PDB file of C-alpha atoms in Angstrom:
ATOM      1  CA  UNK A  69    -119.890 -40.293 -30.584  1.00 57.00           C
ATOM      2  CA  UNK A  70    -119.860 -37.115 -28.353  1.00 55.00           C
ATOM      3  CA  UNK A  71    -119.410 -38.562 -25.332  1.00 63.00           C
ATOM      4  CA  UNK A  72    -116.364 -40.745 -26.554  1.00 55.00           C
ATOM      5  CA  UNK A  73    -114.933 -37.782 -28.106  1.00 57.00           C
ATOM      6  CA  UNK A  74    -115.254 -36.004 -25.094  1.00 58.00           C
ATOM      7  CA  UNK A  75    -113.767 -38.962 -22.862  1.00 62.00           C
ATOM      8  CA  UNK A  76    -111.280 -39.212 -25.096  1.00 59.00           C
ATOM      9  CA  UNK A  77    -110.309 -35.690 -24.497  1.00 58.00           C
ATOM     10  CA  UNK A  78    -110.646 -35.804 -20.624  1.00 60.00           C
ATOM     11  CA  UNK A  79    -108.225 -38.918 -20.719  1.00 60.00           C
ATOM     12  CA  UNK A  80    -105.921 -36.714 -23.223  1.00 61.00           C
ATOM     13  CA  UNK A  81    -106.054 -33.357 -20.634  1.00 51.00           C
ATOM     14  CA  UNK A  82    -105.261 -35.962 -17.620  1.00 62.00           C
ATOM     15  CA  UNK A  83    -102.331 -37.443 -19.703  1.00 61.00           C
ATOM     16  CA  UNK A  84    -100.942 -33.869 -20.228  1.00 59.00           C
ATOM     17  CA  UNK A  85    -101.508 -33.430 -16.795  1.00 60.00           C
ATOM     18  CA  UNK A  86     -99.767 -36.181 -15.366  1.00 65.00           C
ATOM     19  CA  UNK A  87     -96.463 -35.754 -17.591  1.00 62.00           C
ATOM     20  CA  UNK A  88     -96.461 -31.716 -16.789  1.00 64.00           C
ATOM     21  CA  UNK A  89     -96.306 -33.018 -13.199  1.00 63.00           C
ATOM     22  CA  UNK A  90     -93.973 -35.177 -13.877  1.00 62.00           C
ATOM     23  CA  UNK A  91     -91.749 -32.825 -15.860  1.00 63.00           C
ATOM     24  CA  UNK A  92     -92.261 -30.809 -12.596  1.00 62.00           C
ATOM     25  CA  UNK A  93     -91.206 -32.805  -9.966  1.00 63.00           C
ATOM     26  CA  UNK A  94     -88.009 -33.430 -12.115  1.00 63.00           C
ATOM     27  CA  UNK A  95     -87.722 -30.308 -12.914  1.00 58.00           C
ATOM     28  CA  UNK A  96     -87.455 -29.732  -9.228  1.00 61.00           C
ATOM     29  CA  UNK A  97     -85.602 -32.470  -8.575  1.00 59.00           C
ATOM     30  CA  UNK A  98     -82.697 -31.046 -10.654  1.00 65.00           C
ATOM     31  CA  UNK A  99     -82.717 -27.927  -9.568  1.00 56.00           C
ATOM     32  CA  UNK A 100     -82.624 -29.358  -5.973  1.00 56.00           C
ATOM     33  CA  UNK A 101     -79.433 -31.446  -6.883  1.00 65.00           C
ATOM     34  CA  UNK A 102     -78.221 -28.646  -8.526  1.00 66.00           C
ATOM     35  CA  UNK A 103     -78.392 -25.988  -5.378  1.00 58.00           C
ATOM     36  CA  UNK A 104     -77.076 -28.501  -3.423  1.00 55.00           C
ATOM     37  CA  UNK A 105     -74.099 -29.230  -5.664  1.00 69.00           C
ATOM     38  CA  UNK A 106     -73.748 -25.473  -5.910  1.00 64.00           C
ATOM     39  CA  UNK A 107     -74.087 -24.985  -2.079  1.00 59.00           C
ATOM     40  CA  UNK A 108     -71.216 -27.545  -1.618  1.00 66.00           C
ATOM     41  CA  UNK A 109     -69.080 -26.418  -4.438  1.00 74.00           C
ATOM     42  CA  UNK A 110     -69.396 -22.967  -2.417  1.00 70.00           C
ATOM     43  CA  UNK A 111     -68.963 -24.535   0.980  1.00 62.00           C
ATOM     44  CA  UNK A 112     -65.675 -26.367   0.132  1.00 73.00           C
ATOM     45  CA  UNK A 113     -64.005 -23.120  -1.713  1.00 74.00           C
ATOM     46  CA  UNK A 114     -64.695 -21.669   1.622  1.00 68.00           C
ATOM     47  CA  UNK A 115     -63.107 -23.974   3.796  1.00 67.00           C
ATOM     48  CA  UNK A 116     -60.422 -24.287   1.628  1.00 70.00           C
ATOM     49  CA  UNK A 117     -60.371 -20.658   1.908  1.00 74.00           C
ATOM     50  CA  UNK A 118     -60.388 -21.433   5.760  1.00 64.00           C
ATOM     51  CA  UNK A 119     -57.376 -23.655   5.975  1.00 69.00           C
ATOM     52  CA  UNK A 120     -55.412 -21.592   4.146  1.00 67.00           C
ATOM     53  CA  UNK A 121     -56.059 -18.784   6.374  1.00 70.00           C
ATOM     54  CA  UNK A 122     -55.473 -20.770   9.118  1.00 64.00           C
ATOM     55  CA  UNK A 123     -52.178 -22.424   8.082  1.00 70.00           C
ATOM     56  CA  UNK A 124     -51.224 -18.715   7.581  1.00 67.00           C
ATOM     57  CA  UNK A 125     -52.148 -17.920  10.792  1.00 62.00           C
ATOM     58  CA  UNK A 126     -50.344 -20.966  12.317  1.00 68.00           C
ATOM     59  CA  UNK A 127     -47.349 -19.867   9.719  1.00 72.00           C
ATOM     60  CA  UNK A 128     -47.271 -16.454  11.482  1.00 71.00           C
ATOM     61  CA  UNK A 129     -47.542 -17.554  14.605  1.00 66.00           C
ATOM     62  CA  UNK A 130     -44.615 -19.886  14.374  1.00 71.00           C
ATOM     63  CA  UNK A 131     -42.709 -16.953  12.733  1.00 73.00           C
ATOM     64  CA  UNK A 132     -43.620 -14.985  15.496  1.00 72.00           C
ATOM     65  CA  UNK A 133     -42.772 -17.252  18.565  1.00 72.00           C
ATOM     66  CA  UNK A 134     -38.961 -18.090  16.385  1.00 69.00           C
ATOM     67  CA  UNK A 135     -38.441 -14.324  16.345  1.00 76.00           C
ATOM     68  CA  UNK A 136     -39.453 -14.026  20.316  1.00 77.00           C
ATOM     69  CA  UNK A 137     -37.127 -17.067  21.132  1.00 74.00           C
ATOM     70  CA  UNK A 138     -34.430 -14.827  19.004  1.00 72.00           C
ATOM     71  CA  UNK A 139     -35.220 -11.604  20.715  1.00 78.00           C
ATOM     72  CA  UNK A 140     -34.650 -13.916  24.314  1.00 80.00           C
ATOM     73  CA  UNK A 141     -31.891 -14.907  23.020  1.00 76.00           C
ATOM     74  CA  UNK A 142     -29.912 -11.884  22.051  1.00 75.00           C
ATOM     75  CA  UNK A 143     -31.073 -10.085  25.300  1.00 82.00           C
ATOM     76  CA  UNK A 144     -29.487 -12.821  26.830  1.00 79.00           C
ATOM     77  CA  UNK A 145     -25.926 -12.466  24.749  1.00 78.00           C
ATOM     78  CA  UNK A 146     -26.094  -8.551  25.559  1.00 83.00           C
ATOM     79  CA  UNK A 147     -26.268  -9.362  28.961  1.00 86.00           C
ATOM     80  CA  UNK A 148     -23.283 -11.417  28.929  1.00 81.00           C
ATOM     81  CA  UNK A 149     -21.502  -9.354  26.715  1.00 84.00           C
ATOM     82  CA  UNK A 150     -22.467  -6.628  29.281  1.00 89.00           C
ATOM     83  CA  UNK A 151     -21.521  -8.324  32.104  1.00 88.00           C
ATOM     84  CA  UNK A 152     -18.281  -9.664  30.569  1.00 86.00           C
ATOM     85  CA  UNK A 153     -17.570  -5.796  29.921  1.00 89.00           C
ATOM     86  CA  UNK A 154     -17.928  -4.855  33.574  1.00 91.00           C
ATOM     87  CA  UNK A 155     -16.010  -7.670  34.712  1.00 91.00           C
ATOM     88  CA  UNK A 156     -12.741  -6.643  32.160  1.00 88.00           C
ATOM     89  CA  UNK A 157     -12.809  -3.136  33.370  1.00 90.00           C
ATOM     90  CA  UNK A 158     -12.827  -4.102  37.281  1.00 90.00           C
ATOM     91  CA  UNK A 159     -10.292  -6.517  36.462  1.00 90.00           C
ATOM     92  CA  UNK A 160      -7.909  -3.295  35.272  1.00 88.00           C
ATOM     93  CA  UNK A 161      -7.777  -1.740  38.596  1.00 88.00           C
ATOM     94  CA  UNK A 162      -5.890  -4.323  39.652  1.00 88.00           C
ATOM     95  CA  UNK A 163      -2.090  -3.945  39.908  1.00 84.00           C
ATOM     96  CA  UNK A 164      -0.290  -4.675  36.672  1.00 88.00           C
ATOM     97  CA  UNK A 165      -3.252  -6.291  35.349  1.00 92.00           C
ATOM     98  CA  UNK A 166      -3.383  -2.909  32.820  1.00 93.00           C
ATOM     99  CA  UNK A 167      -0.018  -2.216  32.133  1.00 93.00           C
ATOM    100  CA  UNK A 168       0.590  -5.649  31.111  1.00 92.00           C
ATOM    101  CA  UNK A 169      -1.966  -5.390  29.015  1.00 93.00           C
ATOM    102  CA  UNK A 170      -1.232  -1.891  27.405  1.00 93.00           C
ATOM    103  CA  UNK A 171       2.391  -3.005  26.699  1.00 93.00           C
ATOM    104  CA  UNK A 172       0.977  -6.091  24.385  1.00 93.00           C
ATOM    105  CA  UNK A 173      -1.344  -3.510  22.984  1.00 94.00           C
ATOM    106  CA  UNK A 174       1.874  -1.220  21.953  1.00 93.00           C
ATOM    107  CA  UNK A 175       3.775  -4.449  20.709  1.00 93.00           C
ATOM    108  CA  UNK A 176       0.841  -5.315  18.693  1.00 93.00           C
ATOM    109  CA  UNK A 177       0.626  -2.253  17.073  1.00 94.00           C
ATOM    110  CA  UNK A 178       3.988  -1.447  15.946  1.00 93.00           C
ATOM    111  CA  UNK A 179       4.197  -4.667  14.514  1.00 92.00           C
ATOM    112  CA  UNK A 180       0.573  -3.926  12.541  1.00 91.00           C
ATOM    113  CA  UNK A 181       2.161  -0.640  11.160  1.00 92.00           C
ATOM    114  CA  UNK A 182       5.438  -2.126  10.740  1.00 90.00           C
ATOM    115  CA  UNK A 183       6.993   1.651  10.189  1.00 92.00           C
ATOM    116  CA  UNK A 184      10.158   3.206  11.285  1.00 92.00           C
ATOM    117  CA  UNK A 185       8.489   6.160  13.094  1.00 94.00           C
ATOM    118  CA  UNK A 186       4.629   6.104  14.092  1.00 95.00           C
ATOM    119  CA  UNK A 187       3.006   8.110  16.053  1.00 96.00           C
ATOM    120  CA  UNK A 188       0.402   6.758  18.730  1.00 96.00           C
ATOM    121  CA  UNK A 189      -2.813   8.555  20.340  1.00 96.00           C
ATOM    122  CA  UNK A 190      -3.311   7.699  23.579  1.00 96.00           C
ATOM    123  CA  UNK A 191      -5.357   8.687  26.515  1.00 95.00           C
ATOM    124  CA  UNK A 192      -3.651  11.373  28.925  1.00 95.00           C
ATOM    125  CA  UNK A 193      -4.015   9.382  31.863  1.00 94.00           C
ATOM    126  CA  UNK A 194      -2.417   6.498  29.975  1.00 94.00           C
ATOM    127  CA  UNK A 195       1.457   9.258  29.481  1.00 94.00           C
ATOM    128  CA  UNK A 196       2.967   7.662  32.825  1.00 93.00           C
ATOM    129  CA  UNK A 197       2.358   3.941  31.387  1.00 92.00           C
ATOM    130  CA  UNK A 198       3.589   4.761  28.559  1.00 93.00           C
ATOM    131  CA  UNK A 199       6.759   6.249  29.492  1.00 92.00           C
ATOM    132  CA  UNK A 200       7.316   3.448  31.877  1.00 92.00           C
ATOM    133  CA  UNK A 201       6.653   0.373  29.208  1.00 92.00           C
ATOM    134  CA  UNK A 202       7.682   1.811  25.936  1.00 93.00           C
ATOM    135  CA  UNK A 203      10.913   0.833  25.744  1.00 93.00           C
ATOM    136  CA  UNK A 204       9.496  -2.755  26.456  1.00 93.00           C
ATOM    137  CA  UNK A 205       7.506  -2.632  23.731  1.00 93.00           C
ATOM    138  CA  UNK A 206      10.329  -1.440  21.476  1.00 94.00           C
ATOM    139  CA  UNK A 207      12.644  -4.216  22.221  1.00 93.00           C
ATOM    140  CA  UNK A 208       9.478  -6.759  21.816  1.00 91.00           C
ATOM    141  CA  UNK A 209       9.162  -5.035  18.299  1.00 92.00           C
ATOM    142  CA  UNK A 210      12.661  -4.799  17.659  1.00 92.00           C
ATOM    143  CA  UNK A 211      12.920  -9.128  18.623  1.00 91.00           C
ATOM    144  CA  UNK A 212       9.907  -9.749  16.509  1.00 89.00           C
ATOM    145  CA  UNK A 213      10.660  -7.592  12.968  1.00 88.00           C
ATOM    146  CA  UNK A 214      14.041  -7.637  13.495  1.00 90.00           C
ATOM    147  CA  UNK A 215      13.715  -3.247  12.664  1.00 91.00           C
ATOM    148  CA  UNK A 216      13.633  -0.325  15.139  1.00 92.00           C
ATOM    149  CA  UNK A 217      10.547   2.165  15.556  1.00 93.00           C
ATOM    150  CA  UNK A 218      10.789   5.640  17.104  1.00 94.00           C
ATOM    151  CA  UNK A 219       7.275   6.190  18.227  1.00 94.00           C
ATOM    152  CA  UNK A 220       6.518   9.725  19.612  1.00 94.00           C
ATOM    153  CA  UNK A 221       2.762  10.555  21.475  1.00 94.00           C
ATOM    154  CA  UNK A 222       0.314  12.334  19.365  1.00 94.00           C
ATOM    155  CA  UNK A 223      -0.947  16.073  20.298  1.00 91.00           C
ATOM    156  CA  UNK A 224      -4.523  14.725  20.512  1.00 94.00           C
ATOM    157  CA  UNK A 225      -5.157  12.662  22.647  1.00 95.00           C
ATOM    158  CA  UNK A 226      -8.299   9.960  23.218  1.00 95.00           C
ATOM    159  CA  UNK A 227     -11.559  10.547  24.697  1.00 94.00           C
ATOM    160  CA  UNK A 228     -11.486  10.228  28.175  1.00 91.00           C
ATOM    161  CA  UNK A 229     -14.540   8.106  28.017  1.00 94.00           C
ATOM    162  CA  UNK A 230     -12.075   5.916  25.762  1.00 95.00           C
ATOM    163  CA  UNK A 231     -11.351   2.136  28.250  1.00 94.00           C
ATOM    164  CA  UNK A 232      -7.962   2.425  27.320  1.00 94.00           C
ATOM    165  CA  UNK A 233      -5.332   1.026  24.456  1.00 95.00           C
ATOM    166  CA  UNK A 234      -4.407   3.368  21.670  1.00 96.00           C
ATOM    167  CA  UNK A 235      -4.420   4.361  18.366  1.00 96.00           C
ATOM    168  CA  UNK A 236      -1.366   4.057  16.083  1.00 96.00           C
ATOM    169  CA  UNK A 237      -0.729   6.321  13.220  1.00 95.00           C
ATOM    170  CA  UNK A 238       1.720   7.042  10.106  1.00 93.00           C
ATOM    171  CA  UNK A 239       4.206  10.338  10.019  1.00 91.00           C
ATOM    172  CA  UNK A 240       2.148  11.267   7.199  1.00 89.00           C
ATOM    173  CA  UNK A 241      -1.754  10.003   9.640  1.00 86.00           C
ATOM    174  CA  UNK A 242      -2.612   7.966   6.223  1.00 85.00           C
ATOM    175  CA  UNK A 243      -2.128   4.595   7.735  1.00 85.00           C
ATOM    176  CA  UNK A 244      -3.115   4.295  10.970  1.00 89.00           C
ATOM    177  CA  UNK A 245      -4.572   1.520  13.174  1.00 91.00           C
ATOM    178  CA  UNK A 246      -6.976   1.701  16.589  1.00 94.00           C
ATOM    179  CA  UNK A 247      -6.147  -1.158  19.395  1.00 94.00           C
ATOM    180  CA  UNK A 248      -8.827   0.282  22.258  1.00 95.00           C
ATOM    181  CA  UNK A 249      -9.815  -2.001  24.798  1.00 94.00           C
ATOM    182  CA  UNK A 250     -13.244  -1.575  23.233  1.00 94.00           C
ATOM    183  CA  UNK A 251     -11.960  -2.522  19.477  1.00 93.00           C
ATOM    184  CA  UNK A 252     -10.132  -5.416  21.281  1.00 91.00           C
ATOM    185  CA  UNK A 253     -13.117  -6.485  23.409  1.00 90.00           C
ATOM    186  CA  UNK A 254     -15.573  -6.331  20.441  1.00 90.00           C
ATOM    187  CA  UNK A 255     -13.070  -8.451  17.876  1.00 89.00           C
ATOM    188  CA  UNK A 256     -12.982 -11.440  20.879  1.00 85.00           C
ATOM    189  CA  UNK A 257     -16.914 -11.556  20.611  1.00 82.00           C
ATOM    190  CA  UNK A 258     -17.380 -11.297  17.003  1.00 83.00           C
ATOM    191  CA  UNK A 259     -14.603 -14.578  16.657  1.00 82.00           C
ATOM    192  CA  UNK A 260     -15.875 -16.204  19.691  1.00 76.00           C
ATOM    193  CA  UNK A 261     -19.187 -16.039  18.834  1.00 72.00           C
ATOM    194  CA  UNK A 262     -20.439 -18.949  17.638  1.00 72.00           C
ATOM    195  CA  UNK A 263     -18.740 -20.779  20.439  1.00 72.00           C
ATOM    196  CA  UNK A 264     -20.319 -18.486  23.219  1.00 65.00           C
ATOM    197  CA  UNK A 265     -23.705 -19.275  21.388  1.00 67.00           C
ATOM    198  CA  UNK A 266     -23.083 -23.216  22.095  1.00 71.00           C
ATOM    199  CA  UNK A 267     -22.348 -22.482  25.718  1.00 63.00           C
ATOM    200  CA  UNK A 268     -24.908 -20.286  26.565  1.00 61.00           C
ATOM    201  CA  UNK A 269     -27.769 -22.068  24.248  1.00 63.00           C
ATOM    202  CA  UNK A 270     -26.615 -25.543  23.082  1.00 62.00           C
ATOM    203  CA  UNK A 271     -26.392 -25.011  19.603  1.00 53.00           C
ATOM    204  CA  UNK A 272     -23.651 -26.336  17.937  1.00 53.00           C
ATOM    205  CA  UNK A 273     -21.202 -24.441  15.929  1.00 48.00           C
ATOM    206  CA  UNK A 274     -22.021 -25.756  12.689  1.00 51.00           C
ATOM    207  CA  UNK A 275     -26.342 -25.002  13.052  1.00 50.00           C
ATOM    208  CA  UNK A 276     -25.202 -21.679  14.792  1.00 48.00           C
ATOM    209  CA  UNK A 277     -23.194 -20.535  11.240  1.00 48.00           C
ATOM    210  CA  UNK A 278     -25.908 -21.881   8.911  1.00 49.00           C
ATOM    211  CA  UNK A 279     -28.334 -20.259  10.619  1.00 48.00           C
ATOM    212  CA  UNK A 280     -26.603 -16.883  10.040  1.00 45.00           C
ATOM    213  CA  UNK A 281     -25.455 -18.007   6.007  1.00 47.00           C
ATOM    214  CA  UNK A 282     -30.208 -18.011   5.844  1.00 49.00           C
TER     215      UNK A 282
END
């Protein structure tokens, strides 16, 4: 009776045994699974955390190379706008070539003010042009408005670093008006530009002035 008692107990510890081990091994087995799920639940927050840096990156870097094709590209219209400068003011030492254009400038700028008496501000190497083409100008203005204008020549007169042109003013200097070669030169650009941007770059008008409206 002992000795089945007993063997009945041995079996019972080796049954216990067994399942513990079991329970062991599956215990293990899920926390295996679970590290590895956890492992790859970390490893794909990270490389989504990757490819968004990188697409940032790329992001930037395509930012970065539009604003360098920009930068080429407005060096580029400086120079021309330079070089279109240099080329106007070696064109005026040519015979006539300013005087003609001074007298359109005076035309221009009586008709703006559209007064009876202005006064204009010119530079003092411009007083023999002036006193040559004036009365040109007045019967241009006189056709065109169908008035007269008595202009007289400011006291002050423009900055010697001034290209030429002038600056037209009131009796009273409330109204007045500036027709430089530099005002002149710098209102052709700013209409022309969009068509200057086609010539020198290919873009078409239309792209060109969206691009600006962004």
């Amino acid at each position: 009776m002992e000795s089945f008692i007993e063997e009945q107990g041995k079996l019972e510890v080796e049954k216990i045994e067994k399942e513990t081990e079991e329970q062991c091994q599956l215990d293990k087995a899920t926390l295996v699974t679970q590290g590895v799920q956890d492992l790859n639940c970390e490893y794909e927050k990270k490389e989504k955390m990757l490819k968004f840096r990188l697409s940032g990156y790329e992001r930037q870097l395509k930012r970065q190379s539009h604003m360098e094709v920009i930068t080429k590209k407005a060096e580029q219209m400086e120079r021309v706008k330079e070089l279109a400068w240099l080329k106007l003011l070696k064109s005026l030492t040519e015979p006539l070539v300013y005087p003609k254009i001074f007298l359109n400038i005076l035309a221009a700028g009586m008709c703006k003010m559209n007064e009876s008496r202005i006064f204009i501000r010119i530079r003092e190497a411009d007083t023999d042009i002036v006193q040559t083409y004036l009365s040109h100008a007045l019967t241009e203005y006189e056709i065109e408005s169908g008035r007269k204008c008595k202009v007289n020549i400011h006291s002050e007169w423009l900055s010697p670093d001034c290209a030429g042109g002038a600056e037209f003013l009131s009796v009273n200097e409330k109204i007045w008006y500036r027709l430089t070669l530099e005002t002149q030169f710098a209102a052709i650009l700013e209409k022309n530009q969009a068509e200057f941007v086609t010539l020198l770059f290919g873009l078409r008008k239309e792209h060109y002035t969206s691009q600006l409206r962004k």
